[in-house]
Coordinates of C-alpha atoms in Angstrom, one line a residue:
M3 CA 102.3 111.1 68.0
I4 CA 103.1 113.7 70.1
T5 CA 104.3 117.2 69.1
T6 CA 106.6 119.5 71.1
K7 CA 106.4 123.4 70.8
D8 CA 109.1 125.6 72.3
I9 CA 108.8 128.0 74.7
S10 CA 110.9 130.7 77.1
F11 CA 109.3 132.1 79.8
K12 CA 110.7 134.5 82.5
A13 CA 112.5 133.0 86.5
R14 CA 110.6 136.0 88.3
D15 CA 113.4 135.8 91.4
L16 CA 116.2 135.9 89.1
N17 CA 115.8 139.6 88.2
D18 CA 113.3 138.4 85.9
I19 CA 116.2 135.7 83.6
E20 CA 114.4 134.9 80.3
L21 CA 115.1 130.3 79.9
Q22 CA 114.4 128.2 77.8
G23 CA 112.8 125.4 77.3
R24 CA 110.1 122.9 75.1
L25 CA 106.3 121.6 75.9
F26 CA 105.8 118.0 75.0
F27 CA 102.5 117.0 74.0
P28 CA 100.4 113.5 74.1
E29 CA 98.6 112.4 71.2
N30 CA 95.5 114.2 70.5
F31 CA 95.8 116.6 73.2
D32 CA 92.8 119.1 73.9
E33 CA 93.5 122.8 74.5
S34 CA 90.2 123.7 75.5
Q35 CA 90.4 120.9 78.8
K36 CA 92.8 121.1 82.2
H37 CA 95.7 118.9 82.5
P38 CA 98.4 118.1 85.2
A39 CA 101.6 118.3 84.4
I40 CA 105.0 117.4 85.6
V41 CA 108.3 119.5 84.8
V42 CA 111.1 118.2 84.2
N43 CA 115.3 119.4 85.1
H44 CA 118.1 117.1 83.7
P45 CA 121.0 116.9 85.2
T46 CA 124.3 119.3 86.9
T47 CA 125.8 120.5 83.5
S48 CA 123.3 119.6 81.2
D49 CA 120.1 121.5 78.3
F50 CA 117.3 119.9 78.2
N51 CA 118.3 118.4 75.0
Q52 CA 119.7 115.1 77.1
T53 CA 117.9 113.8 80.1
S54 CA 115.6 115.3 80.7
G55 CA 114.0 116.5 77.2
R56 CA 114.4 113.6 75.0
I57 CA 113.7 110.9 76.8
Y58 CA 111.9 111.2 79.9
A59 CA 109.3 114.4 78.6
T60 CA 109.4 112.4 75.4
K61 CA 107.9 108.9 77.2
L62 CA 106.0 110.9 79.7
A63 CA 104.3 112.3 76.8
K64 CA 103.4 108.4 75.2
Q65 CA 102.1 108.0 78.0
G66 CA 99.3 111.0 77.7
W67 CA 101.4 114.0 80.1
L68 CA 101.8 117.1 79.0
A69 CA 106.0 118.0 80.3
I70 CA 107.9 120.6 80.3
A71 CA 111.5 120.6 79.9
Y72 CA 113.7 123.7 80.0
D73 CA 117.7 125.0 80.9
S74 CA 118.5 125.9 83.8
P75 CA 119.2 129.6 84.5
Y76 CA 123.0 130.0 83.4
Q77 CA 123.1 126.8 81.5
G78 CA 122.3 125.6 78.3
R79 CA 120.0 127.9 76.3
S80 CA 118.9 130.0 79.0
A81 CA 120.7 133.4 79.7
G82 CA 122.3 134.3 83.1
E83 CA 126.5 135.3 82.9
P84 CA 129.2 133.9 83.8
H85 CA 126.8 131.5 82.1
N86 CA 127.8 127.2 83.3
S87 CA 127.3 128.4 86.0
E88 CA 126.4 125.5 88.8
I89 CA 123.8 127.6 91.5
P90 CA 122.1 125.8 93.6
Y91 CA 119.3 128.3 94.5
A92 CA 118.9 129.2 90.9
R93 CA 118.4 125.1 89.5
T94 CA 115.8 125.7 93.0
I95 CA 114.4 129.5 91.5
G96 CA 114.3 126.8 87.8
V97 CA 111.6 124.6 88.8
M98 CA 110.1 127.0 90.3
A99 CA 110.4 128.9 87.1
A100 CA 108.5 126.3 84.9
I101 CA 105.3 125.9 87.0
D102 CA 105.1 129.9 86.9
Y103 CA 105.1 128.9 84.1
L104 CA 102.7 126.9 84.0
D105 CA 100.4 128.0 86.0
T106 CA 100.3 130.8 83.6
L107 CA 98.6 128.4 80.7
P108 CA 94.9 127.8 80.6
Y109 CA 95.2 124.5 79.3
V110 CA 97.1 123.5 82.9
D111 CA 95.4 122.9 86.2
S112 CA 97.7 124.6 88.7
D113 CA 96.1 122.8 90.9
R114 CA 97.5 118.7 89.4
I115 CA 101.6 120.1 88.3
G116 CA 104.6 117.5 89.7
A117 CA 107.6 117.6 88.5
M118 CA 110.8 115.0 88.4
G119 CA 114.9 115.2 88.2
I120 CA 117.6 113.7 86.8
C121 CA 120.6 113.3 88.3
G122 CA 121.5 116.6 90.5
G123 CA 119.0 117.3 88.3
G124 CA 116.3 115.5 90.9
G125 CA 118.0 117.4 93.6
F126 CA 116.9 120.4 93.1
T127 CA 113.4 119.2 92.3
L128 CA 114.0 117.3 95.4
N129 CA 114.7 120.4 97.2
A130 CA 111.6 122.9 95.4
A131 CA 109.4 120.4 96.3
K132 CA 110.5 121.3 100.8
F133 CA 108.8 124.8 100.3
D134 CA 107.3 124.9 97.2
K135 CA 103.5 123.2 97.8
R136 CA 102.2 124.5 94.2
I137 CA 104.4 120.3 93.2
K138 CA 101.8 118.2 93.8
A139 CA 104.2 114.9 93.5
V140 CA 107.6 115.1 93.6
A141 CA 109.7 111.9 92.1
G142 CA 113.4 111.4 91.5
V143 CA 115.6 109.8 88.2
C144 CA 119.2 108.0 90.1
P145 CA 118.5 111.8 92.1
A146 CA 122.3 113.3 93.0
D147 CA 123.3 115.0 96.7
V148 CA 125.8 117.2 94.9
G149 CA 126.3 118.7 98.0
T150 CA 127.7 115.5 99.5
I151 CA 129.3 115.5 95.4
Y152 CA 131.6 117.9 95.9
R153 CA 132.0 118.4 98.7
E154 CA 133.5 115.3 98.7
T155 CA 135.9 116.2 95.6
F156 CA 137.0 119.7 96.8
G157 CA 138.3 118.3 100.2
Q158 CA 139.5 114.6 101.3
N159 CA 139.6 116.1 104.5
D160 CA 138.9 119.6 106.4
K161 CA 142.5 121.4 106.0
T162 CA 141.3 120.3 101.9
L163 CA 138.2 121.9 101.5
I164 CA 139.0 125.2 103.6
E165 CA 142.2 125.8 101.2
N166 CA 139.8 124.7 97.9
L167 CA 137.2 127.8 99.4
E168 CA 139.2 130.4 100.5
D169 CA 141.6 129.9 96.0
M170 CA 137.9 129.6 94.8
A171 CA 137.6 133.1 96.5
K172 CA 140.2 134.4 95.6
Q173 CA 139.2 133.9 92.4
R174 CA 135.7 135.1 93.2
T175 CA 138.1 138.0 94.1
A176 CA 140.3 138.1 90.7
E177 CA 137.3 138.4 88.5
A178 CA 135.4 141.3 90.2
Q179 CA 138.4 143.2 89.8
G180 CA 138.5 142.4 86.1
A181 CA 140.0 138.6 85.6
E182 CA 139.0 136.3 82.3
V183 CA 135.7 134.2 84.3
K184 CA 137.1 130.7 84.8
Y185 CA 136.3 127.2 83.8
I186 CA 137.4 123.6 84.6
P187 CA 136.2 120.6 83.0
A188 CA 133.3 118.4 84.9
L189 CA 134.7 116.0 83.8
P190 CA 137.9 114.0 82.4
A191 CA 138.2 115.4 78.6
S192 CA 138.6 111.4 77.4
Q193 CA 138.6 107.8 79.1
E194 CA 141.8 108.4 78.6
A195 CA 142.5 111.3 80.0
R196 CA 139.9 109.5 83.4
K197 CA 142.7 106.4 83.0
E198 CA 145.3 108.5 83.3
A199 CA 144.0 110.7 86.3
G200 CA 143.2 107.3 88.4
I201 CA 140.1 107.0 88.4
N202 CA 138.3 104.1 87.8
D203 CA 134.9 105.3 89.0
I204 CA 131.0 103.9 87.2
D205 CA 129.9 106.7 87.0
I206 CA 132.5 108.6 85.5
E207 CA 133.6 106.4 83.0
Q208 CA 130.3 106.1 81.7
A209 CA 130.1 110.1 82.3
I210 CA 132.6 110.9 79.6
D211 CA 130.4 107.9 77.5
Y212 CA 127.4 109.9 77.7
Y213 CA 128.8 113.7 77.8
L214 CA 131.8 113.4 75.4
T215 CA 130.3 111.3 73.1
P216 CA 127.6 111.4 70.1
R217 CA 125.3 109.3 72.3
G218 CA 124.2 112.3 73.7
H219 CA 127.1 115.4 74.2
D220 CA 124.9 118.8 73.7
D221 CA 126.5 121.9 72.0
Y222 CA 124.7 124.0 74.3
A223 CA 126.2 121.2 77.1
P224 CA 130.0 121.9 76.9
N225 CA 132.3 119.6 79.3
R226 CA 133.6 122.7 82.0
Y227 CA 131.6 125.0 84.8
V228 CA 132.5 128.6 86.5
Y229 CA 135.1 128.1 89.4
S230 CA 134.9 130.7 91.3
V231 CA 130.8 129.8 91.7
I232 CA 131.6 126.0 93.9
P233 CA 131.3 127.3 96.7
M234 CA 127.1 128.3 96.1
M235 CA 127.5 123.9 95.2
L236 CA 129.9 122.8 99.1
N237 CA 127.1 124.6 100.6
F238 CA 124.2 122.4 99.2
D239 CA 122.4 120.0 101.6
P240 CA 119.5 118.8 99.2
L241 CA 118.9 116.6 103.0
S242 CA 118.3 119.6 105.1
L243 CA 114.8 120.2 106.4
A244 CA 113.3 117.6 104.8
D245 CA 112.0 115.3 107.6
K246 CA 110.1 119.0 107.8
L247 CA 109.3 119.6 104.6
A248 CA 108.9 117.1 102.4
T249 CA 105.3 116.2 102.7
Q250 CA 104.3 115.5 98.7
P251 CA 104.1 112.0 97.7
L252 CA 108.0 111.0 96.7
E253 CA 109.2 108.9 93.9
I254 CA 112.6 108.2 93.9
I255 CA 114.3 105.1 91.9
V256 CA 117.8 104.4 90.7
G257 CA 120.1 101.5 89.9
G258 CA 121.4 99.2 92.0
V259 CA 125.3 99.3 91.1
P260 CA 126.4 102.8 93.0
G261 CA 129.5 105.3 92.3
A262 CA 130.8 108.7 92.8
F263 CA 127.9 110.4 92.0
G264 CA 126.3 108.3 94.9
S265 CA 122.2 107.8 93.5
Y266 CA 121.9 105.2 95.0
R267 CA 123.7 106.0 99.0
F268 CA 121.4 110.0 98.7
G269 CA 117.9 107.6 97.1
Y270 CA 118.1 105.7 100.4
Q271 CA 119.0 108.9 102.5
Y272 CA 116.1 111.1 100.8
Y273 CA 114.1 108.1 101.4
D274 CA 113.7 107.9 105.0
A275 CA 114.8 110.9 105.7
A276 CA 111.4 112.7 104.0
A277 CA 108.6 113.4 106.1
T278 CA 106.1 111.9 104.1
N279 CA 104.4 108.4 104.3
D280 CA 103.3 108.4 101.0
K281 CA 106.7 107.6 99.2
E282 CA 108.2 104.6 97.1
L283 CA 112.5 103.9 96.8
V284 CA 112.5 101.6 94.0
V285 CA 115.8 100.4 93.5
L286 CA 117.0 98.5 89.8
P287 CA 118.9 95.6 90.2
G288 CA 122.3 95.8 88.0
V289 CA 120.6 98.8 86.3
S290 CA 123.8 102.1 87.3
H291 CA 123.8 105.5 87.3
Y292 CA 124.4 106.4 83.4
D293 CA 122.0 103.7 82.3
L294 CA 119.0 105.4 83.5
Y295 CA 119.7 108.7 81.1
D296 CA 119.0 106.8 78.0
Q297 CA 118.5 103.0 77.9
P298 CA 115.9 102.0 77.0
E299 CA 115.4 98.9 79.2
P300 CA 115.9 101.3 83.1
T301 CA 115.0 104.4 81.1
D302 CA 111.8 101.8 80.3
K303 CA 111.3 100.5 83.2
A304 CA 111.5 103.7 84.5
V305 CA 108.3 105.7 83.2
A306 CA 106.2 103.0 83.8
K307 CA 106.9 104.0 87.8
L308 CA 106.6 107.5 87.1
N309 CA 102.8 107.3 85.2
D310 CA 101.7 105.1 87.8
F311 CA 102.9 107.0 91.0
F312 CA 101.7 111.0 88.6
G313 CA 98.8 108.8 86.9
K314 CA 97.7 107.9 90.9
R315 CA 98.4 111.4 92.7
L316 CA 97.9 114.8 89.8

């Protein structure tokens, strides 16, 4: 039976704001020995009580791995204001801060640390691995390029994108002058609202079913994010310099059913761009993006691939 331990640690590149997380120990863990460890990064607007901790860190621990899942800066139980901000730099720093913490543990082998992420957390983790070479092997499960997703959402054309950026700039000015922080919903509030908005994409439909129902809902992951920080997302590109810097062994696992969150296409794009020759792209036929969040058969297949991948490289 696995055991867990709630932890906190500092993100020293973000003025030492405190992050909350959880260690997942395999059965009969021996603290007198050095062990490899895997960092598990949650999706956007999420927390570690959802898929990263509940599914992936738990299942990896059952496979014998020491895993760490945590709430990213500005999200979940972790510190950072305005809360529920989705900031690429901070999300990337979160991965590095988790490794900093692992480096302090006497039972972790600092030369055998891997990292993985789900959805947007996958994109941020792949981004971190480009320049943090403490990550010896990296994986993405339905990894998403949230920069492209946000640009497509807020900029159906260049004119619209600039208009939205100008409005976000005005909101940031207002907040600097004392206005309340503006939040916008990450998803339509219900399936009925989705239909009324004319949205028929499978990823949006299943996201609502995951995040806004007991299936995946968590109070620390409200359906909202800060409007004035969206420009940082619009400028984010995890593919940048991947052809030069993405040198670690790479595993990408996606579902074969494409949708709005783009993990199917991004998986191919990042696989093609990555500099490493030690890489694999696994496509699970008939599996959707959100099937890889919590559905037993797809997640078991994903974890089996992760176990094999990390096992051979850590």
